[in-house]
mmCIF file of C-alpha atoms in Angstrom:
data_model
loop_
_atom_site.group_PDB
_atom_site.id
_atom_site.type_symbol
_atom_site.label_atom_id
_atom_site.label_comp_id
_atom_site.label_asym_id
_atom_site.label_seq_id
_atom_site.Cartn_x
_atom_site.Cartn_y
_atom_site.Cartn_z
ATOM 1 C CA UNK T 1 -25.508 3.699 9.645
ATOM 2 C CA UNK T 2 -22.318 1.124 9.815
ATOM 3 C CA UNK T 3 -20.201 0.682 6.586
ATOM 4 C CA UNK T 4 -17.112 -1.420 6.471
ATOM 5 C CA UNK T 5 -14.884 -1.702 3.858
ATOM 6 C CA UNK T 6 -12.276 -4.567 3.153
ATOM 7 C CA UNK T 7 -9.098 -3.883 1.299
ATOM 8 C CA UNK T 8 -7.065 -7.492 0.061
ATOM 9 C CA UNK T 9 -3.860 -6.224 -0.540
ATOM 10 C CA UNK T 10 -1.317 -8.341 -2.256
ATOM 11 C CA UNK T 11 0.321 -8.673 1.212
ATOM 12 C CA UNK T 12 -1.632 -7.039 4.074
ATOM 13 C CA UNK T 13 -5.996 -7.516 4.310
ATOM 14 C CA UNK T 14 -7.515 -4.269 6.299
ATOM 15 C CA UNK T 15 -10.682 -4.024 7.541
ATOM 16 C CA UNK T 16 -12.311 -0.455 9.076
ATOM 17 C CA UNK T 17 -15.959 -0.063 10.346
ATOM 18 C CA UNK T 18 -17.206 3.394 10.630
ATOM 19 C CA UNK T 19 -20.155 5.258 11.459
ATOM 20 C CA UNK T 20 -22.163 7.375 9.106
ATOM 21 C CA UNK T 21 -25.086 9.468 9.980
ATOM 22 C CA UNK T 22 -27.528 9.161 7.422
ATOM 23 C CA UNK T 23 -27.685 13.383 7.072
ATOM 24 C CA UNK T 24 -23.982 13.409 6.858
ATOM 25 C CA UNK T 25 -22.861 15.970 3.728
ATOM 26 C CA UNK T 26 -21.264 15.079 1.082
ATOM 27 C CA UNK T 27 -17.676 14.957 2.415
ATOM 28 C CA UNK T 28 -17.699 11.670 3.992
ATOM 29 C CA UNK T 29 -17.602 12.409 7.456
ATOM 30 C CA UNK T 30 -17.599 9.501 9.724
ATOM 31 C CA UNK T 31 -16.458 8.115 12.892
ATOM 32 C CA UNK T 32 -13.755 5.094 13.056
ATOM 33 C CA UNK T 33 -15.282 1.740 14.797
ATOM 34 C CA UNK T 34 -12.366 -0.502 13.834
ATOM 35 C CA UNK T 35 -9.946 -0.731 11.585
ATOM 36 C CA UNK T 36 -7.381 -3.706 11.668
ATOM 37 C CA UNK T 37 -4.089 -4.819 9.128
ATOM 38 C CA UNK T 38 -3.559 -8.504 8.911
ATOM 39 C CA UNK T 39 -0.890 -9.886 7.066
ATOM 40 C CA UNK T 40 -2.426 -12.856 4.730
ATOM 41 C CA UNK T 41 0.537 -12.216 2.345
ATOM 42 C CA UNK T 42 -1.593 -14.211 -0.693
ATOM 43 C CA UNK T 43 1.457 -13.311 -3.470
ATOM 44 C CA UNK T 44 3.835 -15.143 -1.665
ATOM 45 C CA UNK T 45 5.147 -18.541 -3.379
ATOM 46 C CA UNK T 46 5.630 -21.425 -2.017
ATOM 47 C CA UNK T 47 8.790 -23.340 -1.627
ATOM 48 C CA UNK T 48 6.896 -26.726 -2.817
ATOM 49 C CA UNK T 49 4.730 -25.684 -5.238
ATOM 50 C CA UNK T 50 6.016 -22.324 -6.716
ATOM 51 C CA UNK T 51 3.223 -20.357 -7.751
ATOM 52 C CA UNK T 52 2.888 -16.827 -5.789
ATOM 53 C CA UNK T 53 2.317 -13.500 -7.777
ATOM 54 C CA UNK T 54 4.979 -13.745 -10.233
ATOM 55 C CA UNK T 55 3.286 -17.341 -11.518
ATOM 56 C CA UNK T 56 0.241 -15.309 -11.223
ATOM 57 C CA UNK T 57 -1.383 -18.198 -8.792
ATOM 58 C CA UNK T 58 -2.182 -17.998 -5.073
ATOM 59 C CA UNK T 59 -0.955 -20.752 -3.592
ATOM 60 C CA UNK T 60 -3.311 -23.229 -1.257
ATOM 61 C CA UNK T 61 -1.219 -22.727 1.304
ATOM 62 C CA UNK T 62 -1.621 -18.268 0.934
ATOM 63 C CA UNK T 63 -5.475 -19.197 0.626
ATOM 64 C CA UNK T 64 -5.636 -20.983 3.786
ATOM 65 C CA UNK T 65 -3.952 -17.600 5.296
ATOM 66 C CA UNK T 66 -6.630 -15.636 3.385
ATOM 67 C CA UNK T 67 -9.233 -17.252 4.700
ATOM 68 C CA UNK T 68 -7.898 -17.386 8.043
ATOM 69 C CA UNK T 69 -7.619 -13.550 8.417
ATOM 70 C CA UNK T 70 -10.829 -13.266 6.277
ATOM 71 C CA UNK T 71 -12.463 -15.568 8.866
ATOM 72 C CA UNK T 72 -11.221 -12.859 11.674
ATOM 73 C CA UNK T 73 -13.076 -10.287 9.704
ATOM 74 C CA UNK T 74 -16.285 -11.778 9.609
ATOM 75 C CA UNK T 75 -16.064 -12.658 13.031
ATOM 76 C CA UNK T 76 -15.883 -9.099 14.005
ATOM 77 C CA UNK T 77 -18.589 -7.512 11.347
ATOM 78 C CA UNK T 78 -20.837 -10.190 13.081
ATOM 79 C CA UNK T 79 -20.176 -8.646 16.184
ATOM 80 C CA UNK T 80 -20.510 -4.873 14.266
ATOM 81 C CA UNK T 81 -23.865 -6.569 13.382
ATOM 82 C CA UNK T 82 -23.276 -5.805 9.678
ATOM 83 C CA UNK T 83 -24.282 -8.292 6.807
ATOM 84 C CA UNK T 84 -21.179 -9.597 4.821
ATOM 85 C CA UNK T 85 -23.060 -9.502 1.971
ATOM 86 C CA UNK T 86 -23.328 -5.163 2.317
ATOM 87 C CA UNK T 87 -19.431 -5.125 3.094
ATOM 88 C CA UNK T 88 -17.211 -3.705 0.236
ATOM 89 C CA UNK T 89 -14.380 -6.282 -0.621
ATOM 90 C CA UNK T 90 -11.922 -4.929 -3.035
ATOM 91 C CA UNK T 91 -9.515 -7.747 -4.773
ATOM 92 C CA UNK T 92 -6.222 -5.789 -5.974
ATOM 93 C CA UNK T 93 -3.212 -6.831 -7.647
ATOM 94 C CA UNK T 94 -2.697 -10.424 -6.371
ATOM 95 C CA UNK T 95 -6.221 -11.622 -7.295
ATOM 96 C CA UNK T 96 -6.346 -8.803 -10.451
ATOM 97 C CA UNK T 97 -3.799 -11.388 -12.277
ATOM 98 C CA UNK T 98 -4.511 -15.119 -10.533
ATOM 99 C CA UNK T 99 -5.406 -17.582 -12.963
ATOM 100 C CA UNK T 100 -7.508 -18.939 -10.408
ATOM 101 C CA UNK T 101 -9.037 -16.218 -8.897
ATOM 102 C CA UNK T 102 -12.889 -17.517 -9.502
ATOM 103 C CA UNK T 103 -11.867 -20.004 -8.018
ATOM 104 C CA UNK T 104 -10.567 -18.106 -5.081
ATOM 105 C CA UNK T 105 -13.319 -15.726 -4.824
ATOM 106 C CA UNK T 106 -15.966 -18.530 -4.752
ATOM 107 C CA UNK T 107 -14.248 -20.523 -1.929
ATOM 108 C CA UNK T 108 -14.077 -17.435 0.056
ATOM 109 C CA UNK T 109 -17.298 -16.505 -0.605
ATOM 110 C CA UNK T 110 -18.442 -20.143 0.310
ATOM 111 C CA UNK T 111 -16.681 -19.997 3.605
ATOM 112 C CA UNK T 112 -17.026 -16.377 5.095
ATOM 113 C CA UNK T 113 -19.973 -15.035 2.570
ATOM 114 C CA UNK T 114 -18.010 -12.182 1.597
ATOM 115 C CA UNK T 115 -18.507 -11.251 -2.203
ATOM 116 C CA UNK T 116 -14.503 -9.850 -3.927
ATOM 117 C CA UNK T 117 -15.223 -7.000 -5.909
ATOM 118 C CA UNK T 118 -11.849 -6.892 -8.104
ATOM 119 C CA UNK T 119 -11.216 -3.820 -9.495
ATOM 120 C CA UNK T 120 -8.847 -2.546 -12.295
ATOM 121 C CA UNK T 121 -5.401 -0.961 -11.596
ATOM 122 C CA UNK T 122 -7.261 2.256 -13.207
ATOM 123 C CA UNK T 123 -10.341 2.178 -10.236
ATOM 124 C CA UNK T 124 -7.061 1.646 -7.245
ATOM 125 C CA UNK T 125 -5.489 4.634 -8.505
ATOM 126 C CA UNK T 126 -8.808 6.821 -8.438
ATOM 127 C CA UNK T 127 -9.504 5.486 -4.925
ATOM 128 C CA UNK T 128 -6.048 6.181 -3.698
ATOM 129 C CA UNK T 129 -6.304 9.501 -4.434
ATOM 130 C CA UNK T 130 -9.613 10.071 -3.414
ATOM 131 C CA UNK T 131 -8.591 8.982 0.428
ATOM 132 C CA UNK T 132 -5.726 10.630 -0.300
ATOM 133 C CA UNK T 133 -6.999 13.745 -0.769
ATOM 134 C CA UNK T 134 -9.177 13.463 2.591
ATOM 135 C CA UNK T 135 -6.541 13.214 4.403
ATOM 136 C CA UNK T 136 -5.064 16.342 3.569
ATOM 137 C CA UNK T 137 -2.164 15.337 2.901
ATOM 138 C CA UNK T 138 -2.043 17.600 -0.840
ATOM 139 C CA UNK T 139 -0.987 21.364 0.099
ATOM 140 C CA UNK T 140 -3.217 23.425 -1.528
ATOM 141 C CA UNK T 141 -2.220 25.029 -5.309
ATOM 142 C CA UNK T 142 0.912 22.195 -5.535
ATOM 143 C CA UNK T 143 0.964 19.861 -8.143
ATOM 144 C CA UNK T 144 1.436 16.550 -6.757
ATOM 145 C CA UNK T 145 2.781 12.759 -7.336
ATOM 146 C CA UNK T 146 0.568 10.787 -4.951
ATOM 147 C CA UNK T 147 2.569 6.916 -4.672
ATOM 148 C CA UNK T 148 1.167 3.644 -3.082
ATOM 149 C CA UNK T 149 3.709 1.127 -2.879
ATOM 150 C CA UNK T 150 1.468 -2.448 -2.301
ATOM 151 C CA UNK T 151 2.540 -5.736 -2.561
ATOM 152 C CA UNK T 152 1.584 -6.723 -5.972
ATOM 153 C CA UNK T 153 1.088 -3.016 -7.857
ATOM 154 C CA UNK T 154 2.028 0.806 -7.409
ATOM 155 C CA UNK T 155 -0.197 3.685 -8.264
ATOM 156 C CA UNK T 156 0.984 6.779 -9.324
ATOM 157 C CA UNK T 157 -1.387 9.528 -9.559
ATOM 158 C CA UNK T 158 -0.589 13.256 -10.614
ATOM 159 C CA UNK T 159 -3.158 16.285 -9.493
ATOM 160 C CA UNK T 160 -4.411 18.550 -7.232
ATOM 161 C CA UNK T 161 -6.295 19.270 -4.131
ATOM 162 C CA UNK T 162 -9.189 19.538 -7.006
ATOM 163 C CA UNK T 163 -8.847 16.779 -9.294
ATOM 164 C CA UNK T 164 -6.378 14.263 -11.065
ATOM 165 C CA UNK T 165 -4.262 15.024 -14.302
ATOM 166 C CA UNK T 166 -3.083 11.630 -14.670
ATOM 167 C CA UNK T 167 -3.348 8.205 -12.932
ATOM 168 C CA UNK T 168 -1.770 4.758 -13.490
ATOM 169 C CA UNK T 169 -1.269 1.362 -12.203
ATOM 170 C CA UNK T 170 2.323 -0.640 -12.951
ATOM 171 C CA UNK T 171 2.667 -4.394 -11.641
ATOM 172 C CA UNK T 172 5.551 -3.822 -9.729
ATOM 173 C CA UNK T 173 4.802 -4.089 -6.268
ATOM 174 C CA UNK T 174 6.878 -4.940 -3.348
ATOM 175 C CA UNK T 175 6.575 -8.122 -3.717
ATOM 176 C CA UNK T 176 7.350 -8.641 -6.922
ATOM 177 C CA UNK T 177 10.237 -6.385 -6.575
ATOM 178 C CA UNK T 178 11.913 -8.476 -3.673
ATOM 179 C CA UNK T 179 11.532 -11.774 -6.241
ATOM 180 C CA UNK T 180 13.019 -10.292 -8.405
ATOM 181 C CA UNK T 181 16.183 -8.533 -6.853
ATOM 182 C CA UNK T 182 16.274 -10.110 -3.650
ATOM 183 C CA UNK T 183 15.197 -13.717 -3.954
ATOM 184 C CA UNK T 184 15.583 -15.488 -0.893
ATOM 185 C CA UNK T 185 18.144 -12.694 0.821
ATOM 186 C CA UNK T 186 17.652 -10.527 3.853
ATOM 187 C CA UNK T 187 20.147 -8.403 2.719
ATOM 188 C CA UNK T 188 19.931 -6.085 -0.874
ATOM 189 C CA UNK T 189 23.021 -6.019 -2.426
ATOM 190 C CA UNK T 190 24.341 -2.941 -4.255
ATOM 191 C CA UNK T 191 24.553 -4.828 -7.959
ATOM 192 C CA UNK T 192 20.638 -5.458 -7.110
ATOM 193 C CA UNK T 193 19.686 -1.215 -5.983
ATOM 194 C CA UNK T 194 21.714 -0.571 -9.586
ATOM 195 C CA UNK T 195 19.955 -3.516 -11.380
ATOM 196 C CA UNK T 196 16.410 -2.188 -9.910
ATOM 197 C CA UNK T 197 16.928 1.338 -11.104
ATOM 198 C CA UNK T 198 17.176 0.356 -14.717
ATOM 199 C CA UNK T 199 14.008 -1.503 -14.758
ATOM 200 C CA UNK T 200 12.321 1.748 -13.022
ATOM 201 C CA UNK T 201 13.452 3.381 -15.910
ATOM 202 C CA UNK T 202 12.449 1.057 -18.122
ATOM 203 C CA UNK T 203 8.491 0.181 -16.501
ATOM 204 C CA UNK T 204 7.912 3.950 -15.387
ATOM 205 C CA UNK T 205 7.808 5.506 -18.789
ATOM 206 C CA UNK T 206 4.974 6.764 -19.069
ATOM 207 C CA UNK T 207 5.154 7.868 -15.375
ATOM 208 C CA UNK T 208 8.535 9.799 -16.894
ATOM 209 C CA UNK T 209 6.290 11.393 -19.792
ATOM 210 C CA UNK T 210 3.144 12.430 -17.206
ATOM 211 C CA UNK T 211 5.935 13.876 -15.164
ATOM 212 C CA UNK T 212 7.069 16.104 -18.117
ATOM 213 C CA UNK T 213 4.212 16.865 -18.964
ATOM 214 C CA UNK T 214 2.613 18.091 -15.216
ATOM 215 C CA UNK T 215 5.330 18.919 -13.472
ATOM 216 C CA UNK T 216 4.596 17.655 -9.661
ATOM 217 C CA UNK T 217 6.939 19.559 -6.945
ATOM 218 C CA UNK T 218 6.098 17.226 -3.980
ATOM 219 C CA UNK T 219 5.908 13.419 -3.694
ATOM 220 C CA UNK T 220 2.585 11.958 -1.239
ATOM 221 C CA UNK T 221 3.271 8.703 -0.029
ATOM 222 C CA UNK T 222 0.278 6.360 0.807
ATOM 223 C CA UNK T 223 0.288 4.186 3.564
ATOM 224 C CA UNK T 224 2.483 1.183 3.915
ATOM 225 C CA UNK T 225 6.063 1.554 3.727
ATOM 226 C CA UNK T 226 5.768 5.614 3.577
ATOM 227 C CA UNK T 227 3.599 5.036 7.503
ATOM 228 C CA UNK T 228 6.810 3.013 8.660
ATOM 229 C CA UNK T 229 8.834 6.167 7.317
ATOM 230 C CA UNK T 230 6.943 7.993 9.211
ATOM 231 C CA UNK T 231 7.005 6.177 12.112
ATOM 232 C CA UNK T 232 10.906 5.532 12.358
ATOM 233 C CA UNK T 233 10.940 9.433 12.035
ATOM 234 C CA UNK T 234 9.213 10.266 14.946
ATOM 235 C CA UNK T 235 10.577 7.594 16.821
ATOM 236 C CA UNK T 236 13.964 9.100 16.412
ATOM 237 C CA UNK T 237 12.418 12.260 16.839
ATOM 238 C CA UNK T 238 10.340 12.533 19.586
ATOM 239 C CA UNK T 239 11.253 8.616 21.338
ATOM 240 C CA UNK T 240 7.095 7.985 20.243
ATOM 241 C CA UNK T 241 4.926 6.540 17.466
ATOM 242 C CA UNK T 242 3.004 9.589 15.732
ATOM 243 C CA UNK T 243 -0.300 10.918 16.676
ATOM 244 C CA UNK T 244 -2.899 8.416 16.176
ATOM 245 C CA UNK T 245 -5.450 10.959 15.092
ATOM 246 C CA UNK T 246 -3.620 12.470 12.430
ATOM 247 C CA UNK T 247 -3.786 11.341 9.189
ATOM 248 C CA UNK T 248 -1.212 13.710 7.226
ATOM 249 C CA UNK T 249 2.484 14.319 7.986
ATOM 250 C CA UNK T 250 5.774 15.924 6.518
ATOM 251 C CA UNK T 251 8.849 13.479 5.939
ATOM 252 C CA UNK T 252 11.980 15.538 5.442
ATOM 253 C CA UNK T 253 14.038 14.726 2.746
ATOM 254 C CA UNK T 254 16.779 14.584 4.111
ATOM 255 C CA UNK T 255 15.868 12.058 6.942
ATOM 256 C CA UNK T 256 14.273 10.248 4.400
ATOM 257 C CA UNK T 257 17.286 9.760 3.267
ATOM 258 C CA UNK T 258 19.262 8.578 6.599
ATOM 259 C CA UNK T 259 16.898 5.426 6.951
ATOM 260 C CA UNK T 260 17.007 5.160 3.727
ATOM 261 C CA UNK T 261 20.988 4.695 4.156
ATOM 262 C CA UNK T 262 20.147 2.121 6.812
ATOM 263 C CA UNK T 263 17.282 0.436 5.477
ATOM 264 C CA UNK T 264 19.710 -1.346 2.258
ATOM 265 C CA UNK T 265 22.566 -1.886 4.480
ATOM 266 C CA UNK T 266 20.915 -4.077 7.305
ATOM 267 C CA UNK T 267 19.629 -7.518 7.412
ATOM 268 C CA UNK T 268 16.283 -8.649 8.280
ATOM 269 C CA UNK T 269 16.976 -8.594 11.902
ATOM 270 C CA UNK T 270 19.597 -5.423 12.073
ATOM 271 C CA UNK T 271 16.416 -3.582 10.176
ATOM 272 C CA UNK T 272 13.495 -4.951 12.488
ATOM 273 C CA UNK T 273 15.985 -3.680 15.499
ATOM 274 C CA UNK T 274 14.942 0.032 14.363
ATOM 275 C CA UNK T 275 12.748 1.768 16.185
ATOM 276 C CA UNK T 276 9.359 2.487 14.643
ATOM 277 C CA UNK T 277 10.185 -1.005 12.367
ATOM 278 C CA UNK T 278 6.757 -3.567 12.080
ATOM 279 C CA UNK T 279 7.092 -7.323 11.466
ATOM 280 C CA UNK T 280 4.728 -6.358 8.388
ATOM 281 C CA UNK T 281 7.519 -4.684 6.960
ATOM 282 C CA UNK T 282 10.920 -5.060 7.546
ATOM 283 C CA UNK T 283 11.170 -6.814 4.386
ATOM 284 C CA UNK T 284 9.395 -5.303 1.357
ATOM 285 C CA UNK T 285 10.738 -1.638 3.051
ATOM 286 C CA UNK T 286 13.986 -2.773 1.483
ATOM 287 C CA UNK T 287 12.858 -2.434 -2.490
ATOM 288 C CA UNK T 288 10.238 0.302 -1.252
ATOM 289 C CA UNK T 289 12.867 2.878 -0.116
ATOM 290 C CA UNK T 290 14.906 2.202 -3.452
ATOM 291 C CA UNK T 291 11.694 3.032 -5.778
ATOM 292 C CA UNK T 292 11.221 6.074 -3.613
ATOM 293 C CA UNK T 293 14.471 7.151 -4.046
ATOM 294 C CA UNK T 294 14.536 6.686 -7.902
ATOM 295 C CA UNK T 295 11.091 8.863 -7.950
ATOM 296 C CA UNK T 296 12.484 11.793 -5.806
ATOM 297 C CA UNK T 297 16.800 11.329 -7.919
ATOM 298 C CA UNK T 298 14.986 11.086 -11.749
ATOM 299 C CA UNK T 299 12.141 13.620 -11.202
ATOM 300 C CA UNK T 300 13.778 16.149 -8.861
ATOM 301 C CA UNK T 301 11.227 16.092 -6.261
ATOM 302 C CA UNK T 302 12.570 17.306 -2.636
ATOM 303 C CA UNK T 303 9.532 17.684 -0.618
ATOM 304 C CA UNK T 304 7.622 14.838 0.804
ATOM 305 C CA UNK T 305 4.035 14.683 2.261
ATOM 306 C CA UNK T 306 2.526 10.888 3.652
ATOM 307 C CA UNK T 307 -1.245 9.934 4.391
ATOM 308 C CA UNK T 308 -2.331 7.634 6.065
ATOM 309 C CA UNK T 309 -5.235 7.122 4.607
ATOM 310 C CA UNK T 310 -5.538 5.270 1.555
ATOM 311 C CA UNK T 311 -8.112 3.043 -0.663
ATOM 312 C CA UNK T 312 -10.129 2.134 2.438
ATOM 313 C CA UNK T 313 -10.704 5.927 3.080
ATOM 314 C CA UNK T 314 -10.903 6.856 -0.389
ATOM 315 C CA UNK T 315 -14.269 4.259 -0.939
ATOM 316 C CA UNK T 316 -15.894 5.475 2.157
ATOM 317 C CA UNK T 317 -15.548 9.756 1.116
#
């Protein structure tokens, strides 16, 4: 039995196939047919018309790049031989706050019959967490902050191996973090890292109170950014990209730190010269690495775990 699942990210559309047998328990095991990233990047603005996630509108221009990756998809669930109308589409924060997001959802579902399911900040989080927590990424007994930087929103989610104490959504995604305190430069500037950090303070309060209240002693990073971590970590490491067919890893600290270091003092290009760096990335890595940082400096957090699985995984287990 094929099930594919499509994640529309604020920046980044994924698509994975797997393979269930139809006896499989109740863990979700499956085998991986394909799974693809393609960056449609439907929060960006445009330089003519404005709009973009902060104007809560996706542009025509980001729906034209929508459609063209979502046109990909379909092309290869045809050849999976799955119906598009039995695929799971999941609209997050870009097409959570559109204005016109009927109007997006019917033209995509005109023009590659594939039906957007958007779901609440609340429903992301519990996903997250659930591939999360296949992954293995939570040591077992530890309290735990699990953290998925996207585009548009970041979920925060406090548990266990067992279960989740807490769980929220906060609009303040990558990209509406480089709007903000970038703008239209490749390079942060230390005024905007010490500008950022009060308005963490400010939007994560009630992250601040869970915290207090829970107590989490290591920081899981989901995906995105925190894979790019990981990759630039074993790339200085080892000289390689990490194994392909794990899905949980340790990040040190302390070499979190070091790119860290680099990360806010490079350009675009001095940045995407780093080994391990992705074209997907190099940009929204910038304001990432400074909202990890505030997590791990106000919370006292010094161990890090990362999965790479993430909402995909967590709606097929």
């Amino acid at each position: 039995m094929k099930q594919a699942v499509i994640d529309l990210g604020t920046n980044t559309f994924h698509l994975m196939i797997v393979q269930k047998n139809a006896d499989s328990d109740s863990n979700g095991a499956y085998q991986t047919l394909f799974r693809e990233s393609r960056p449609a990047k439907i929060g960006r603005s445009s330089s003519a018309s404005g709009g973009g996630i902060n104007q809560r509108i996706i542009t025509d221009e980001a729906i034209e790049r929508a459609l063209s990756v979502l046109t990909y998809f379909r092309e290869v669930l045809d050849q999976h031989e799955i119906n598009p109308a039995d695929v799971a589409v999941y609209g997050t924060s870009a097409i959570r706050v559109a204005q016109n997001q009927q109007a997006f959802i019917e033209r995509v579902a005109q023009e590659t019959g594939l039906k957007i399911r958007v779901i609440s900040g609340d429903e992301e989080a519990g996903l997250i967490y659930k591939g999360v927590r296949s992954s293995g990424a939570i040591p077992a007994g530890a309290t735990v902050m699990v953290m998925d930087i996207g585009g548009g929103s970041v979920e925060f989610i406090i548990g266990n191996d067992n279960r989740i104490f807490w769980k929220q959504s906060f609009e303040i995604g990558g990209q509406r973090l480089m709007e903000r305190f970038m703008g239209e430069a490749d390079l942060i500037s230390p005024a905007a890292v010490g500008r950022m950090q009060t308005y963490f303070q400010e939007q994560l309060l009630p992250l601040t109170n869970a915290v207090h209240q829970y107590q989490p002693t290591v920081l899981v990073g989901s995906s995105g950014s925190f894979d790019t971590l990981v990759d630039m970590y074993f790339h200085e490491q080892t000289g390689t990209w990490p194994p392909a067919d794990q899905a949980a890893f340790t990040l040190p600290v302390a070499d979190f730190y070091h790119f860290y270091q680099l990360l806010i003092e490079r350009n675009h290009d001095e940045r995407m010269a780093l080994p391990g760096m992705i074209e997907l990335r190099v940009d929204m890595i910038v304001v990432a690495v400074c909202l990890i940082d505030f997590v791990l400096r106000s919370y006292g957090i010094n161990s890090i775990s990362v999965s790479t699985y993430a909402l995909k995984e967590g709606a097929l287990s």
